[in-house]
Amino acid sequence: MNAPLSGGQAGTPLVGIVMGSDSDLPIMKKAALMLEDLEIPFEVTIASAHRHPELSRQFALGAEDRGLKVIIAGAGAAAHLAGVIAAHTWLPVIGVPLTGSPLGGKDALYATVQMPPGVPVATVGIDGARNAAILAAQILATSDEGIAARLKDYKRKLAEGVETKANRLAEVGYRSYRKLD
Ligand code: RP5
């Protein structure tokens, strides 16, 4: 039993994005878009630690053979997906706790981050799908000069954005300043 996979960039996927439900896609899509920007091939699918544990297990067990180097797993509520994936592979797993439940994501945060010793999940902030993609890229960049160069460029643009805002604030003053998009 294999999860049907949807791809991103051309080439063998290096990052696997998996989420607990299609209702997670609006947030998890941000990870996919970030990986696209960084030109990193990835796959995307849905599994569920509770509703379809076998599919989640098979996704994790096959990840290494599919060529994945990092897995990003997002889920909301009692979010055990990232932990279950981490239990079935030695590949680094980045967990994305998601909002949407009546507890607003704190439940997912605790469920994702608080793993037992020996089975870590590198957990980003609530709804931090974009950061998960950047962290995945940083892991890949330790052995890929092209990804490292694109990451450096991304970080340079972030810094330029701060300077642009600081210069504009100095120019127009805090009373007239309007937030930039
Ligand atoms: C979690 O339950 C999913 O990751 C999702 O965040 C939440 C709700 O799922 P749906 O009822 O929308 O399918 O397992």
PDB file of N, CA, C and O and ligand atoms in Angstrom, residues 19-24 48 50-51 74-78 98-99, ligand 1:
ATOM      1  N   MET A  19       0.665  15.381   5.351  1.00  0.00           N
ATOM      2  CA  MET A  19      -0.239  16.074   6.296  1.00  0.00           C
ATOM      3  C   MET A  19      -1.395  15.163   6.658  1.00  0.00           C
ATOM      4  O   MET A  19      -1.728  14.224   5.912  1.00  0.00           O
ATOM      5  N   GLY A  20      -2.029  15.487   7.786  1.00  0.00           N
ATOM      6  CA  GLY A  20      -3.049  14.603   8.325  1.00  0.00           C
ATOM      7  C   GLY A  20      -4.370  14.621   7.591  1.00  0.00           C
ATOM      8  O   GLY A  20      -5.131  13.647   7.643  1.00  0.00           O
ATOM      9  N   SER A  21      -4.654  15.720   6.904  1.00  0.00           N
ATOM     10  CA  SER A  21      -5.948  15.863   6.232  1.00  0.00           C
ATOM     11  C   SER A  21      -5.844  16.918   5.143  1.00  0.00           C
ATOM     12  O   SER A  21      -4.942  17.774   5.171  1.00  0.00           O
ATOM     13  N   ASP A  22      -6.789  16.896   4.218  1.00  0.00           N
ATOM     14  CA  ASP A  22      -6.795  17.952   3.201  1.00  0.00           C
ATOM     15  C   ASP A  22      -7.115  19.317   3.807  1.00  0.00           C
ATOM     16  O   ASP A  22      -6.797  20.356   3.225  1.00  0.00           O
ATOM     17  N   SER A  23      -7.706  19.318   4.997  1.00  0.00           N
ATOM     18  CA  SER A  23      -7.977  20.615   5.648  1.00  0.00           C
ATOM     19  C   SER A  23      -6.676  21.278   6.112  1.00  0.00           C
ATOM     20  O   SER A  23      -6.672  22.456   6.469  1.00  0.00           O
ATOM     21  N   ASP A  24      -5.569  20.529   6.110  1.00  0.00           N
ATOM     22  CA  ASP A  24      -4.263  21.083   6.482  1.00  0.00           C
ATOM     23  C   ASP A  24      -3.561  21.754   5.303  1.00  0.00           C
ATOM     24  O   ASP A  24      -2.558  22.456   5.480  1.00  0.00           O
ATOM     25  N   SER A  48      -2.675   9.759   7.787  1.00  0.00           N
ATOM     26  CA  SER A  48      -3.246  10.127   9.081  1.00  0.00           C
ATOM     27  C   SER A  48      -2.811   9.094  10.107  1.00  0.00           C
ATOM     28  O   SER A  48      -3.008   7.890   9.896  1.00  0.00           O
ATOM     29  N   HIS A  50      -4.036   8.477  12.874  1.00  0.00           N
ATOM     30  CA  HIS A  50      -5.154   7.839  13.573  1.00  0.00           C
ATOM     31  C   HIS A  50      -6.152   7.191  12.617  1.00  0.00           C
ATOM     32  O   HIS A  50      -6.618   6.077  12.855  1.00  0.00           O
ATOM     33  N   ARG A  51      -6.472   7.899  11.515  1.00  0.00           N
ATOM     34  CA  ARG A  51      -7.491   7.376  10.612  1.00  0.00           C
ATOM     35  C   ARG A  51      -6.932   6.344   9.635  1.00  0.00           C
ATOM     36  O   ARG A  51      -7.676   5.511   9.119  1.00  0.00           O
ATOM     37  N   GLY A  74       2.858  17.635   8.896  1.00  0.00           N
ATOM     38  CA  GLY A  74       1.980  18.608   9.551  1.00  0.00           C
ATOM     39  C   GLY A  74       0.659  17.982   9.948  1.00  0.00           C
ATOM     40  O   GLY A  74       0.071  17.206   9.183  1.00  0.00           O
ATOM     41  N   ALA A  75       0.206  18.292  11.161  1.00  0.00           N
ATOM     42  CA  ALA A  75      -1.105  17.813  11.605  1.00  0.00           C
ATOM     43  C   ALA A  75      -1.623  18.733  12.699  1.00  0.00           C
ATOM     44  O   ALA A  75      -0.857  19.438  13.362  1.00  0.00           O
ATOM     45  N   GLY A  76      -2.936  18.685  12.868  1.00  0.00           N
ATOM     46  CA  GLY A  76      -3.550  19.484  13.913  1.00  0.00           C
ATOM     47  C   GLY A  76      -4.125  18.604  15.007  1.00  0.00           C
ATOM     48  O   GLY A  76      -4.064  17.373  14.937  1.00  0.00           O
ATOM     49  N   ALA A  77      -4.661  19.239  16.056  1.00  0.00           N
ATOM     50  CA  ALA A  77      -5.309  18.544  17.186  1.00  0.00           C
ATOM     51  C   ALA A  77      -4.322  17.591  17.882  1.00  0.00           C
ATOM     52  O   ALA A  77      -3.207  17.983  18.177  1.00  0.00           O
ATOM     53  N   ALA A  78      -4.729  16.345  18.132  1.00  0.00           N
ATOM     54  CA  ALA A  78      -3.822  15.366  18.763  1.00  0.00           C
ATOM     55  C   ALA A  78      -2.840  14.902  17.692  1.00  0.00           C
ATOM     56  O   ALA A  78      -2.948  13.791  17.150  1.00  0.00           O
ATOM     57  N   LEU A  98      -0.436  22.337  13.719  1.00  0.00           N
ATOM     58  CA  LEU A  98      -1.371  23.206  12.989  1.00  0.00           C
ATOM     59  C   LEU A  98      -2.545  23.652  13.860  1.00  0.00           C
ATOM     60  O   LEU A  98      -3.019  22.916  14.733  1.00  0.00           O
ATOM     61  N   THR A  99      -3.010  24.858  13.593  1.00  0.00           N
ATOM     62  CA  THR A  99      -4.211  25.360  14.262  1.00  0.00           C
ATOM     63  C   THR A  99      -5.440  24.670  13.668  1.00  0.00           C
ATOM     64  O   THR A  99      -5.339  23.886  12.748  1.00  0.00           O
TER      65      THR A  99
HETATM   66  C1  RP5 B   1      -5.928  16.166  12.233  1.00  0.00           C
HETATM   67  O1  RP5 B   1      -7.221  16.536  12.501  1.00  0.00           O
HETATM   68  C2  RP5 B   1      -5.627  16.710  10.870  1.00  0.00           C
HETATM   69  O2  RP5 B   1      -4.248  16.905  10.712  1.00  0.00           O
HETATM   70  C3  RP5 B   1      -6.388  17.989  10.854  1.00  0.00           C
HETATM   71  O3  RP5 B   1      -5.573  19.075  11.255  1.00  0.00           O
HETATM   72  C4  RP5 B   1      -7.489  17.773  11.897  1.00  0.00           C
HETATM   73  C5  RP5 B   1      -8.864  17.800  11.336  1.00  0.00           C
HETATM   74  O4  RP5 B   1      -8.971  16.929  10.235  1.00  0.00           O
HETATM   75  P1  RP5 B   1     -10.305  16.934   9.340  1.00  0.00           P
HETATM   76  O5  RP5 B   1     -11.456  16.537  10.249  1.00  0.00           O
HETATM   77  O6  RP5 B   1     -10.464  18.308   8.777  1.00  0.00           O
HETATM   78  O7  RP5 B   1     -10.073  15.912   8.260  1.00  0.00           O
HETATM   79  O8  RP5 B   1      -5.756  14.790  12.277  1.00  0.00           O
END
